[in-house]
mmCIF file of C-alpha atoms and ligand atoms in Angstrom:
data_model
loop_
_atom_site.group_PDB
_atom_site.id
_atom_site.type_symbol
_atom_site.label_atom_id
_atom_site.label_comp_id
_atom_site.label_asym_id
_atom_site.label_seq_id
_atom_site.Cartn_x
_atom_site.Cartn_y
_atom_site.Cartn_z
ATOM 1 C CA MET A 62 -96.559 46.590 -52.563
ATOM 2 C CA LYS A 63 -97.069 45.932 -48.757
ATOM 3 C CA LYS A 64 -100.374 47.305 -47.492
ATOM 4 C CA VAL A 65 -101.037 48.618 -44.074
ATOM 5 C CA ASN A 66 -104.326 50.032 -42.802
ATOM 6 C CA VAL A 67 -104.327 53.129 -40.502
ATOM 7 C CA VAL A 68 -107.435 54.549 -38.803
ATOM 8 C CA THR A 69 -107.567 58.139 -38.663
ATOM 9 C CA LEU A 70 -109.559 60.380 -36.310
ATOM 10 C CA PRO A 71 -109.217 63.994 -37.426
ATOM 11 C CA GLY A 72 -111.549 65.061 -34.691
ATOM 12 C CA ASP A 73 -112.289 68.911 -34.187
ATOM 13 C CA GLY A 74 -111.020 72.103 -34.776
ATOM 14 C CA ILE A 75 -107.736 72.457 -36.556
ATOM 15 C CA GLY A 76 -107.524 68.612 -36.318
ATOM 16 C CA PRO A 77 -108.954 67.804 -39.762
ATOM 17 C CA GLU A 78 -106.549 70.470 -41.437
ATOM 18 C CA VAL A 79 -103.434 69.127 -39.864
ATOM 19 C CA THR A 80 -104.474 65.265 -40.178
ATOM 20 C CA SER A 81 -105.047 65.576 -43.712
ATOM 21 C CA VAL A 82 -101.545 67.129 -44.179
ATOM 22 C CA ALA A 83 -99.840 64.289 -42.022
ATOM 23 C CA VAL A 84 -101.772 61.700 -43.982
ATOM 24 C CA GLU A 85 -100.582 62.892 -47.483
ATOM 25 C CA VAL A 86 -97.070 63.266 -45.960
ATOM 26 C CA LEU A 87 -97.305 59.714 -44.671
ATOM 27 C CA LYS A 88 -98.528 58.096 -47.618
ATOM 28 C CA GLU A 89 -95.738 59.481 -49.803
ATOM 29 C CA ALA A 90 -92.899 58.611 -47.261
ATOM 30 C CA CYS A 91 -94.322 55.078 -47.122
ATOM 31 C CA ARG A 92 -94.724 54.598 -50.715
ATOM 32 C CA HIS A 93 -90.927 55.495 -51.238
ATOM 33 C CA GLU A 94 -90.313 52.367 -48.917
ATOM 34 C CA GLY A 95 -92.666 50.235 -50.882
ATOM 35 C CA VAL A 96 -95.514 50.191 -48.270
ATOM 36 C CA GLU A 97 -99.096 51.361 -49.271
ATOM 37 C CA ILE A 98 -101.109 53.156 -46.667
ATOM 38 C CA SER A 99 -104.767 52.938 -46.684
ATOM 39 C CA VAL A 100 -106.705 54.937 -44.472
ATOM 40 C CA SER A 101 -110.144 54.468 -42.688
ATOM 41 C CA GLU A 102 -111.405 57.662 -41.300
ATOM 42 C CA HIS A 103 -113.792 57.920 -38.391
ATOM 43 C CA LEU A 104 -115.565 60.789 -36.523
ATOM 44 C CA PHE A 105 -114.282 61.442 -33.238
ATOM 45 C CA GLY A 106 -114.683 63.854 -30.307
ATOM 46 C CA GLY A 107 -117.073 66.660 -30.600
ATOM 47 C CA ILE A 108 -118.038 65.911 -34.139
ATOM 48 C CA SER A 109 -118.880 62.291 -33.333
ATOM 49 C CA TYR A 110 -121.257 63.764 -30.509
ATOM 50 C CA GLU A 111 -122.962 65.906 -33.069
ATOM 51 C CA LYS A 112 -123.780 62.867 -35.371
ATOM 52 C CA HIS A 113 -123.924 59.752 -32.916
ATOM 53 C CA GLY A 114 -124.640 61.329 -29.395
ATOM 54 C CA VAL A 115 -121.228 60.134 -28.032
ATOM 55 C CA PRO A 116 -117.600 61.217 -28.546
ATOM 56 C CA VAL A 117 -116.457 57.782 -29.770
ATOM 57 C CA THR A 118 -118.813 55.050 -30.911
ATOM 58 C CA ASP A 119 -118.134 51.139 -30.318
ATOM 59 C CA GLU A 120 -117.692 50.827 -34.196
ATOM 60 C CA THR A 121 -114.877 53.348 -34.196
ATOM 61 C CA LEU A 122 -113.242 51.780 -31.120
ATOM 62 C CA GLU A 123 -113.388 48.590 -32.666
ATOM 63 C CA SER A 124 -111.808 49.519 -36.077
ATOM 64 C CA CYS A 125 -108.893 51.240 -33.983
ATOM 65 C CA LYS A 126 -108.274 48.101 -32.178
ATOM 66 C CA LYS A 127 -108.343 45.966 -35.535
ATOM 67 C CA SER A 128 -105.993 48.248 -37.337
ATOM 68 C CA LYS A 129 -103.793 48.769 -34.081
ATOM 69 C CA ILE A 130 -102.490 52.094 -35.663
ATOM 70 C CA VAL A 131 -104.389 55.225 -35.187
ATOM 71 C CA LEU A 132 -103.475 58.880 -36.204
ATOM 72 C CA LEU A 133 -105.440 61.351 -34.244
ATOM 73 C CA GLY A 134 -105.895 65.136 -34.885
ATOM 74 C CA ALA A 135 -107.390 67.068 -31.832
ATOM 75 C CA VAL A 136 -110.696 67.045 -29.846
ATOM 76 C CA GLY A 137 -112.643 69.759 -28.045
ATOM 77 C CA GLY A 138 -114.330 72.907 -28.378
ATOM 78 C CA PRO A 139 -115.975 75.579 -26.196
ATOM 79 C CA GLN A 140 -119.669 74.358 -27.854
ATOM 80 C CA TRP A 141 -118.961 70.966 -25.879
ATOM 81 C CA ASP A 142 -117.692 72.363 -22.550
ATOM 82 C CA ASN A 143 -120.982 72.114 -20.704
ATOM 83 C CA LEU A 144 -121.850 68.345 -21.715
ATOM 84 C CA SER A 145 -121.947 65.685 -18.907
ATOM 85 C CA ALA A 146 -118.276 64.338 -18.229
ATOM 86 C CA ASP A 147 -118.901 61.072 -20.177
ATOM 87 C CA LYS A 148 -120.044 63.009 -23.548
ATOM 88 C CA ARG A 149 -117.239 65.583 -23.618
ATOM 89 C CA PRO A 150 -115.005 65.236 -26.428
ATOM 90 C CA GLU A 151 -112.149 64.680 -23.958
ATOM 91 C CA ALA A 152 -113.802 61.441 -22.617
ATOM 92 C CA GLY A 153 -113.810 59.987 -25.923
ATOM 93 C CA LEU A 154 -110.049 60.543 -26.102
ATOM 94 C CA LEU A 155 -109.589 58.945 -22.516
ATOM 95 C CA LYS A 156 -111.704 56.012 -23.569
ATOM 96 C CA LEU A 157 -109.734 55.515 -26.656
ATOM 97 C CA ARG A 158 -106.299 55.435 -24.761
ATOM 98 C CA LYS A 159 -107.370 53.136 -22.184
ATOM 99 C CA GLU A 160 -109.099 50.664 -24.762
ATOM 100 C CA LEU A 161 -106.027 50.552 -26.916
ATOM 101 C CA GLY A 162 -104.158 50.084 -23.761
ATOM 102 C CA VAL A 163 -101.339 52.471 -24.785
ATOM 103 C CA TYR A 164 -99.948 53.227 -21.385
ATOM 104 C CA ALA A 165 -96.739 54.827 -22.484
ATOM 105 C CA ASN A 166 -96.863 58.250 -24.107
ATOM 106 C CA LEU A 167 -93.611 59.275 -25.648
ATOM 107 C CA ARG A 168 -93.376 63.004 -26.051
ATOM 108 C CA PRO A 169 -90.153 64.125 -27.746
ATOM 109 C CA ILE A 170 -89.056 67.797 -27.093
ATOM 110 C CA GLN A 171 -86.382 68.667 -29.715
ATOM 111 C CA VAL A 172 -85.328 72.067 -30.345
ATOM 112 C CA TYR A 173 -84.873 72.602 -33.953
ATOM 113 C CA PRO A 174 -81.917 74.915 -34.786
ATOM 114 C CA SER A 175 -83.761 77.089 -37.071
ATOM 115 C CA LEU A 176 -86.423 77.900 -34.402
ATOM 116 C CA ALA A 177 -84.245 78.520 -31.572
ATOM 117 C CA GLY A 178 -85.116 82.177 -31.930
ATOM 118 C CA ALA A 179 -88.975 81.571 -31.959
ATOM 119 C CA SER A 180 -88.880 80.515 -28.079
ATOM 120 C CA THR A 181 -89.718 82.950 -25.441
ATOM 121 C CA ILE A 182 -86.895 81.507 -23.782
ATOM 122 C CA LYS A 183 -83.191 82.618 -24.207
ATOM 123 C CA GLU A 184 -81.363 81.003 -27.064
ATOM 124 C CA ASP A 185 -78.414 79.660 -25.245
ATOM 125 C CA VAL A 186 -80.425 78.040 -22.658
ATOM 126 C CA ILE A 187 -82.681 75.784 -25.078
ATOM 127 C CA ALA A 188 -80.142 75.411 -28.051
ATOM 128 C CA GLU A 189 -79.744 71.584 -28.517
ATOM 129 C CA THR A 190 -82.208 70.583 -26.152
ATOM 130 C CA ASP A 191 -83.286 67.036 -26.715
ATOM 131 C CA ILE A 192 -85.781 65.583 -24.158
ATOM 132 C CA LEU A 193 -87.791 62.605 -24.171
ATOM 133 C CA ILE A 194 -90.843 62.762 -21.661
ATOM 134 C CA VAL A 195 -92.434 59.463 -21.086
ATOM 135 C CA ARG A 196 -95.817 59.898 -19.532
ATOM 136 C CA GLU A 197 -97.816 57.280 -17.886
ATOM 137 C CA LEU A 198 -101.140 57.379 -19.939
ATOM 138 C CA THR A 199 -103.679 55.039 -18.771
ATOM 139 C CA GLY A 200 -103.499 55.200 -15.140
ATOM 140 C CA GLY A 201 -103.298 58.017 -12.113
ATOM 141 C CA VAL A 202 -105.794 60.676 -11.259
ATOM 142 C CA TYR A 203 -107.008 60.624 -14.898
ATOM 143 C CA PHE A 204 -108.676 57.296 -14.174
ATOM 144 C CA GLY A 205 -108.533 56.556 -10.454
ATOM 145 C CA GLU A 206 -111.637 55.267 -8.562
ATOM 146 C CA PRO A 207 -113.631 56.514 -6.605
ATOM 147 C CA ARG A 208 -114.528 59.792 -8.465
ATOM 148 C CA TYR A 209 -117.652 61.686 -7.572
ATOM 149 C CA THR A 210 -119.336 64.844 -6.342
ATOM 150 C CA SER A 211 -121.289 64.930 -3.235
ATOM 151 C CA GLU A 212 -122.317 67.486 -0.557
ATOM 152 C CA GLU A 213 -121.366 68.002 3.112
ATOM 153 C CA ASN A 214 -123.350 70.261 5.440
ATOM 154 C CA GLY A 215 -124.861 72.049 2.130
ATOM 155 C CA ASP A 216 -120.999 72.517 0.926
ATOM 156 C CA PRO A 217 -120.617 70.748 -2.542
ATOM 157 C CA TYR A 218 -117.329 68.827 -3.202
ATOM 158 C CA SER A 219 -115.593 66.645 -5.393
ATOM 159 C CA VAL A 220 -113.295 63.627 -5.342
ATOM 160 C CA ASP A 221 -110.591 62.286 -7.637
ATOM 161 C CA THR A 222 -108.414 59.353 -6.836
ATOM 162 C CA MET A 223 -104.691 59.422 -7.802
ATOM 163 C CA LYS A 224 -103.762 55.800 -7.712
ATOM 164 C CA TYR A 225 -100.498 53.932 -9.198
ATOM 165 C CA SER A 226 -99.900 50.450 -8.732
ATOM 166 C CA ARG A 227 -96.257 48.764 -8.805
ATOM 167 C CA SER A 228 -97.005 47.063 -12.033
ATOM 168 C CA GLU A 229 -98.511 50.137 -13.801
ATOM 169 C CA VAL A 230 -95.399 52.175 -12.662
ATOM 170 C CA GLN A 231 -92.864 49.365 -13.525
ATOM 171 C CA ARG A 232 -94.275 48.717 -17.225
ATOM 172 C CA VAL A 233 -94.061 52.374 -18.153
ATOM 173 C CA SER A 234 -90.862 52.792 -16.497
ATOM 174 C CA ARG A 235 -89.274 49.847 -18.688
ATOM 175 C CA VAL A 236 -90.137 51.827 -21.613
ATOM 176 C CA ALA A 237 -88.440 54.840 -20.457
ATOM 177 C CA PHE A 238 -85.389 52.834 -19.342
ATOM 178 C CA GLU A 239 -85.280 51.130 -22.644
ATOM 179 C CA ALA A 240 -85.490 54.507 -24.355
ATOM 180 C CA ALA A 241 -82.760 55.853 -22.237
ATOM 181 C CA GLN A 242 -80.414 53.017 -23.203
ATOM 182 C CA LYS A 243 -80.875 53.916 -27.039
ATOM 183 C CA ARG A 244 -80.106 57.612 -26.225
ATOM 184 C CA ASP A 245 -77.643 59.334 -23.687
ATOM 185 C CA GLY A 246 -78.277 56.844 -20.981
ATOM 186 C CA ARG A 247 -79.991 59.084 -18.259
ATOM 187 C CA LEU A 248 -83.369 58.796 -16.789
ATOM 188 C CA CYS A 249 -84.998 61.174 -14.383
ATOM 189 C CA SER A 250 -88.150 59.928 -12.586
ATOM 190 C CA VAL A 251 -90.495 62.834 -11.656
ATOM 191 C CA ASP A 252 -92.867 62.447 -8.702
ATOM 192 C CA LYS A 253 -94.231 64.155 -5.579
ATOM 193 C CA ALA A 254 -92.930 61.794 -3.216
ATOM 194 C CA ASN A 255 -92.582 64.176 -0.412
ATOM 195 C CA VAL A 256 -96.367 64.342 -0.114
ATOM 196 C CA LEU A 257 -98.052 61.855 -2.074
ATOM 197 C CA GLU A 258 -98.525 58.086 -1.378
ATOM 198 C CA SER A 259 -98.876 57.332 -4.664
ATOM 199 C CA SER A 260 -95.690 58.934 -5.653
ATOM 200 C CA ARG A 261 -93.755 57.101 -2.886
ATOM 201 C CA MET A 262 -95.223 53.772 -4.624
ATOM 202 C CA TRP A 263 -94.074 55.324 -7.765
ATOM 203 C CA ARG A 264 -90.531 55.757 -6.491
ATOM 204 C CA LYS A 265 -90.242 52.488 -4.765
ATOM 205 C CA SER A 266 -91.699 50.591 -7.854
ATOM 206 C CA ILE A 267 -89.038 52.196 -10.270
ATOM 207 C CA LEU A 268 -86.112 51.680 -8.006
ATOM 208 C CA GLU A 269 -86.959 47.748 -7.747
ATOM 209 C CA ILE A 270 -86.272 47.617 -11.399
ATOM 210 C CA ALA A 271 -83.413 50.120 -11.823
ATOM 211 C CA GLY A 272 -80.927 46.933 -11.391
ATOM 212 C CA ASP A 273 -82.231 45.704 -14.569
ATOM 213 C CA TYR A 274 -80.667 48.621 -16.450
ATOM 214 C CA PRO A 275 -77.162 49.141 -14.890
ATOM 215 C CA ASP A 276 -76.105 51.110 -18.023
ATOM 216 C CA VAL A 277 -78.803 53.677 -17.344
ATOM 217 C CA GLU A 278 -78.166 56.437 -14.635
ATOM 218 C CA LEU A 279 -81.368 56.809 -12.630
ATOM 219 C CA SER A 280 -82.377 60.158 -10.685
ATOM 220 C CA HIS A 281 -85.500 61.403 -8.992
ATOM 221 C CA MET A 282 -86.888 64.878 -9.198
ATOM 222 C CA LEU A 283 -89.937 66.378 -7.323
ATOM 223 C CA VAL A 284 -92.272 67.839 -9.856
ATOM 224 C CA ASP A 285 -92.560 71.355 -8.573
ATOM 225 C CA ASN A 286 -88.595 71.366 -8.809
ATOM 226 C CA CYS A 287 -88.851 69.818 -12.346
ATOM 227 C CA ALA A 288 -91.210 72.504 -13.757
ATOM 228 C CA MET A 289 -88.488 74.978 -12.754
ATOM 229 C CA GLN A 290 -85.672 73.109 -13.935
ATOM 230 C CA ILE A 291 -87.216 72.481 -17.505
ATOM 231 C CA ILE A 292 -87.284 76.424 -17.804
ATOM 232 C CA ARG A 293 -83.837 77.152 -15.993
ATOM 233 C CA ASP A 294 -81.655 74.376 -17.609
ATOM 234 C CA PRO A 295 -83.464 71.879 -19.858
ATOM 235 C CA LYS A 296 -80.280 70.485 -21.390
ATOM 236 C CA GLN A 297 -79.768 68.569 -18.159
ATOM 237 C CA PHE A 298 -82.469 66.150 -19.129
ATOM 238 C CA ASP A 299 -82.327 63.173 -21.256
ATOM 239 C CA VAL A 300 -85.328 60.861 -20.774
ATOM 240 C CA MET A 301 -87.958 61.730 -18.218
ATOM 241 C CA VAL A 302 -90.585 59.378 -16.701
ATOM 242 C CA THR A 303 -93.560 60.475 -14.736
ATOM 243 C CA GLY A 304 -97.280 59.949 -14.185
ATOM 244 C CA ASN A 305 -100.466 61.010 -16.213
ATOM 245 C CA LEU A 306 -101.066 64.472 -14.624
ATOM 246 C CA PHE A 307 -97.468 65.502 -13.958
ATOM 247 C CA GLY A 308 -96.595 64.473 -17.381
ATOM 248 C CA ASP A 309 -99.534 66.451 -18.963
ATOM 249 C CA ILE A 310 -98.268 69.581 -17.354
ATOM 250 C CA LEU A 311 -94.739 69.233 -17.705
ATOM 251 C CA SER A 312 -94.907 68.621 -21.270
ATOM 252 C CA ASP A 313 -96.967 71.680 -22.211
ATOM 253 C CA ALA A 314 -94.297 73.717 -20.090
ATOM 254 C CA ALA A 315 -91.449 71.793 -22.070
ATOM 255 C CA SER A 316 -93.273 72.615 -25.477
ATOM 256 C CA MET A 317 -92.288 76.108 -25.102
ATOM 257 C CA LEU A 318 -88.619 75.279 -25.500
ATOM 258 C CA THR A 319 -89.493 74.383 -29.181
ATOM 259 C CA GLY A 320 -90.946 77.807 -29.911
ATOM 260 C CA SER A 321 -94.510 76.447 -30.015
ATOM 261 C CA LEU A 322 -96.842 73.883 -28.526
ATOM 262 C CA GLY A 323 -97.544 73.353 -32.340
ATOM 263 C CA MET A 324 -94.375 71.592 -32.883
ATOM 264 C CA LEU A 325 -94.796 68.772 -30.299
ATOM 265 C CA PRO A 326 -95.656 65.272 -31.721
ATOM 266 C CA SER A 327 -96.501 62.239 -29.485
ATOM 267 C CA ALA A 328 -96.811 58.611 -29.716
ATOM 268 C CA SER A 329 -98.647 56.224 -27.260
ATOM 269 C CA LEU A 330 -97.613 52.732 -27.076
ATOM 270 C CA GLY A 331 -98.834 49.626 -25.391
ATOM 271 C CA GLY A 332 -98.800 45.983 -26.711
ATOM 272 C CA GLU A 333 -99.192 46.069 -30.359
ATOM 273 C CA ASN A 334 -101.062 49.249 -30.420
ATOM 274 C CA GLY A 335 -99.838 52.647 -31.382
ATOM 275 C CA LEU A 336 -101.939 55.955 -31.076
ATOM 276 C CA TYR A 337 -100.195 59.117 -32.669
ATOM 277 C CA GLU A 338 -101.350 62.708 -31.920
ATOM 278 C CA PRO A 339 -100.031 66.133 -31.833
ATOM 279 C CA VAL A 340 -99.928 67.438 -28.387
ATOM 280 C CA HIS A 341 -101.782 70.391 -29.011
ATOM 281 C CA GLY A 342 -105.161 71.007 -28.892
ATOM 282 C CA SER A 343 -108.071 71.812 -31.344
ATOM 283 C CA ALA A 344 -107.604 75.712 -31.436
ATOM 284 C CA PRO A 345 -111.081 76.273 -32.403
ATOM 285 C CA ASP A 346 -110.254 79.961 -32.553
ATOM 286 C CA ILE A 347 -108.208 79.525 -35.821
ATOM 287 C CA ALA A 348 -109.930 76.382 -37.086
ATOM 288 C CA GLY A 349 -110.871 76.446 -40.900
ATOM 289 C CA GLN A 350 -108.607 79.438 -41.684
ATOM 290 C CA GLY A 351 -105.988 77.318 -43.282
ATOM 291 C CA ILE A 352 -103.310 78.877 -40.913
ATOM 292 C CA ALA A 353 -102.724 75.970 -38.483
ATOM 293 C CA ASN A 354 -99.429 74.462 -37.958
ATOM 294 C CA PRO A 355 -99.305 70.996 -39.188
ATOM 295 C CA LEU A 356 -95.817 70.200 -38.183
ATOM 296 C CA ALA A 357 -96.762 68.199 -34.884
ATOM 297 C CA ALA A 358 -99.116 66.141 -36.754
ATOM 298 C CA VAL A 359 -96.535 65.485 -39.685
ATOM 299 C CA ALA A 360 -93.900 64.677 -36.874
ATOM 300 C CA SER A 361 -96.461 62.224 -35.222
ATOM 301 C CA ALA A 362 -96.710 60.371 -38.454
ATOM 302 C CA ALA A 363 -93.001 60.136 -38.565
ATOM 303 C CA LEU A 364 -93.411 58.369 -35.294
ATOM 304 C CA LEU A 365 -95.822 56.054 -36.609
ATOM 305 C CA CYS A 366 -93.399 54.966 -39.288
ATOM 306 C CA ARG A 367 -90.642 54.495 -36.582
ATOM 307 C CA TYR A 368 -92.787 52.502 -33.843
ATOM 308 C CA SER A 369 -95.734 50.860 -35.594
ATOM 309 C CA LEU A 370 -94.399 50.264 -39.098
ATOM 310 C CA ASN A 371 -90.601 49.909 -38.183
ATOM 311 C CA LEU A 372 -89.862 51.999 -41.086
ATOM 312 C CA GLU A 373 -87.005 54.231 -39.766
ATOM 313 C CA SER A 374 -85.943 55.553 -43.191
ATOM 314 C CA ALA A 375 -89.608 56.909 -43.753
ATOM 315 C CA ALA A 376 -89.522 58.387 -40.155
ATOM 316 C CA GLN A 377 -86.303 60.128 -41.000
ATOM 317 C CA ASN A 378 -87.465 61.157 -44.367
ATOM 318 C CA ILE A 379 -90.291 62.867 -42.887
ATOM 319 C CA GLU A 380 -88.182 64.570 -40.029
ATOM 320 C CA ASN A 381 -85.729 65.784 -42.660
ATOM 321 C CA ALA A 382 -88.713 67.346 -44.530
ATOM 322 C CA ILE A 383 -89.691 69.268 -41.475
ATOM 323 C CA GLN A 384 -86.274 70.557 -41.163
ATOM 324 C CA THR A 385 -86.351 71.484 -44.753
ATOM 325 C CA VAL A 386 -89.557 73.783 -44.222
ATOM 326 C CA LEU A 387 -88.000 75.426 -41.241
ATOM 327 C CA LYS A 388 -84.667 75.967 -43.093
ATOM 328 C CA ASN A 389 -86.451 77.608 -45.761
ATOM 329 C CA GLY A 390 -87.954 80.150 -43.466
ATOM 330 C CA LEU A 391 -91.533 79.131 -43.756
ATOM 331 C CA ARG A 392 -93.600 80.039 -40.389
ATOM 332 C CA THR A 393 -97.222 79.398 -39.470
ATOM 333 C CA ALA A 394 -98.489 82.224 -37.354
ATOM 334 C CA ASP A 395 -97.668 80.591 -34.066
ATOM 335 C CA LEU A 396 -93.917 80.442 -34.995
ATOM 336 C CA TYR A 397 -93.729 83.663 -36.669
ATOM 337 C CA THR A 398 -91.415 86.319 -35.098
ATOM 338 C CA GLU A 399 -90.475 88.664 -38.058
ATOM 339 C CA GLU A 400 -86.858 87.214 -37.788
ATOM 340 C CA PRO A 401 -84.960 88.107 -41.183
ATOM 341 C CA GLY A 402 -85.116 85.212 -43.631
ATOM 342 C CA THR A 403 -88.440 83.939 -42.386
ATOM 343 C CA THR A 404 -91.981 84.298 -44.013
ATOM 344 C CA LEU A 405 -95.490 83.992 -42.633
ATOM 345 C CA SER A 406 -96.714 80.967 -44.206
ATOM 346 C CA ASN A 407 -99.972 78.757 -44.198
ATOM 347 C CA THR A 408 -100.849 75.135 -43.808
ATOM 348 C CA GLN A 409 -101.236 74.599 -47.620
ATOM 349 C CA GLU A 410 -97.900 76.054 -48.501
ATOM 350 C CA ILE A 411 -96.328 74.050 -45.899
ATOM 351 C CA ALA A 412 -97.845 70.975 -47.078
ATOM 352 C CA HIS A 413 -96.740 71.562 -50.449
ATOM 353 C CA LEU A 414 -92.990 71.963 -49.575
ATOM 354 C CA LEU A 415 -93.116 69.020 -47.167
ATOM 355 C CA LEU A 416 -94.561 66.689 -49.978
ATOM 356 C CA LYS A 417 -91.926 67.774 -52.318
ATOM 357 C CA ALA A 418 -89.018 67.227 -49.939
ATOM 358 C CA VAL A 419 -90.274 63.768 -48.916
ATOM 359 C CA SER A 420 -90.831 62.768 -52.484
ATOM 360 C CA GLU A 421 -87.336 64.224 -53.472
ATOM 361 C CA ARG A 422 -85.768 62.618 -50.288
ATOM 362 C CA GLU A 423 -83.188 65.591 -50.156
ATOM 363 C CA MET A 424 -83.205 68.997 -48.897
ATOM 364 C CA VAL A 425 -84.880 71.369 -51.543
ATOM 365 C CA SER A 426 -84.307 75.070 -51.486
ATOM 366 C CA PHE A 427 -87.038 77.580 -52.470
HETATM 367 C C1 IPM B 282 -103.208 65.906 -23.731
HETATM 368 C C2 IPM B 282 -104.262 66.632 -23.501
HETATM 369 C C3 IPM B 282 -105.369 65.608 -22.958
HETATM 370 C C4 IPM B 282 -104.918 65.106 -21.650
HETATM 371 C C5 IPM B 282 -106.903 66.187 -22.819
HETATM 372 C C6 IPM B 282 -107.347 66.645 -24.282
HETATM 373 C C7 IPM B 282 -107.659 65.106 -22.366
HETATM 374 O O1 IPM B 282 -104.175 67.808 -22.480
HETATM 375 O O2 IPM B 282 -103.025 64.962 -24.671
HETATM 376 O O3 IPM B 282 -102.071 66.450 -23.132
HETATM 377 O O4 IPM B 282 -104.958 65.874 -20.498
HETATM 378 O O5 IPM B 282 -104.193 64.141 -21.703
HETATM 379 MN MN1 MN B 283 -102.118 68.105 -22.395
#
């Protein structure tokens, strides 16, 4: 059997619970394709701070770079909210993204038919929505320099810098153009070019390369309008490309189309590296209770098969297993709406059905 090593960083809160389900499902789906997954697990985020005094150690970073494939749970929690900026769990995540150079963050927003009723938005508005958000992940205001806090006439102030270079915009845009070529051929670039210099650079830079993709229809939208359009008529979008901060905000908004933030997977790609993480956070309020929704972590494992292992059939096997769980009416609390034919379920029960579906490679019924 071919062997592949994956680094797992379960992290904080519900991270470990959902990651362990994702790992089991990943191993099973890959075993079917003749690939044996071995896992090296490391502390990451708040739990790493507790043991090592930093959210990510150099050793952990090295091991991620060596493996090139990383599956992450979630980081953060109220007990670490008052740490200095560089010690916070989130700082570990940003450092990991930067060091791995994973500049293109793919966040597919897919509405599963059996969940259309779980969204707070009307069913006919969201039905069949299928958007791919490509968020720039290693630049923009998240990383721009200078950033500091100072004081002027006794009035403290802080500065962050939103900076985008042509090359940064063009490399992530190429990922988005290529994705659009494989989908419906439409790409919407989202910016704030009516106000921000960095957005005008963004728009100019993407226009410069648009000619390389004559089969893709490129449009531009201002981010405030986009936030509204995502809720008003999400079906108008195919692929969307945007900067780090706008993508962060728009993807949380778009997640509600799927019924829950607990449904959204993500893949962060750059060079040969792939970092896979659910979009949801560590949800400390429900951690350790066995009720977390593992489906976003499991769907992230499917993306890992697709993009890092080139095992499309394993990816589809996992995605079918998710559909099976939903069709069977199993819902974690974040998705449960007392709809007839559904039952309130938990992490373990869902894990069990996922594994059964993956190993049988077909729709199983309860
Ligand atoms: C996300 C998260 C992170 C981000 C945080 C935890 C740093 O919200 O992945 O969307 O802002 O990128
Ligand atoms: Mn976010």
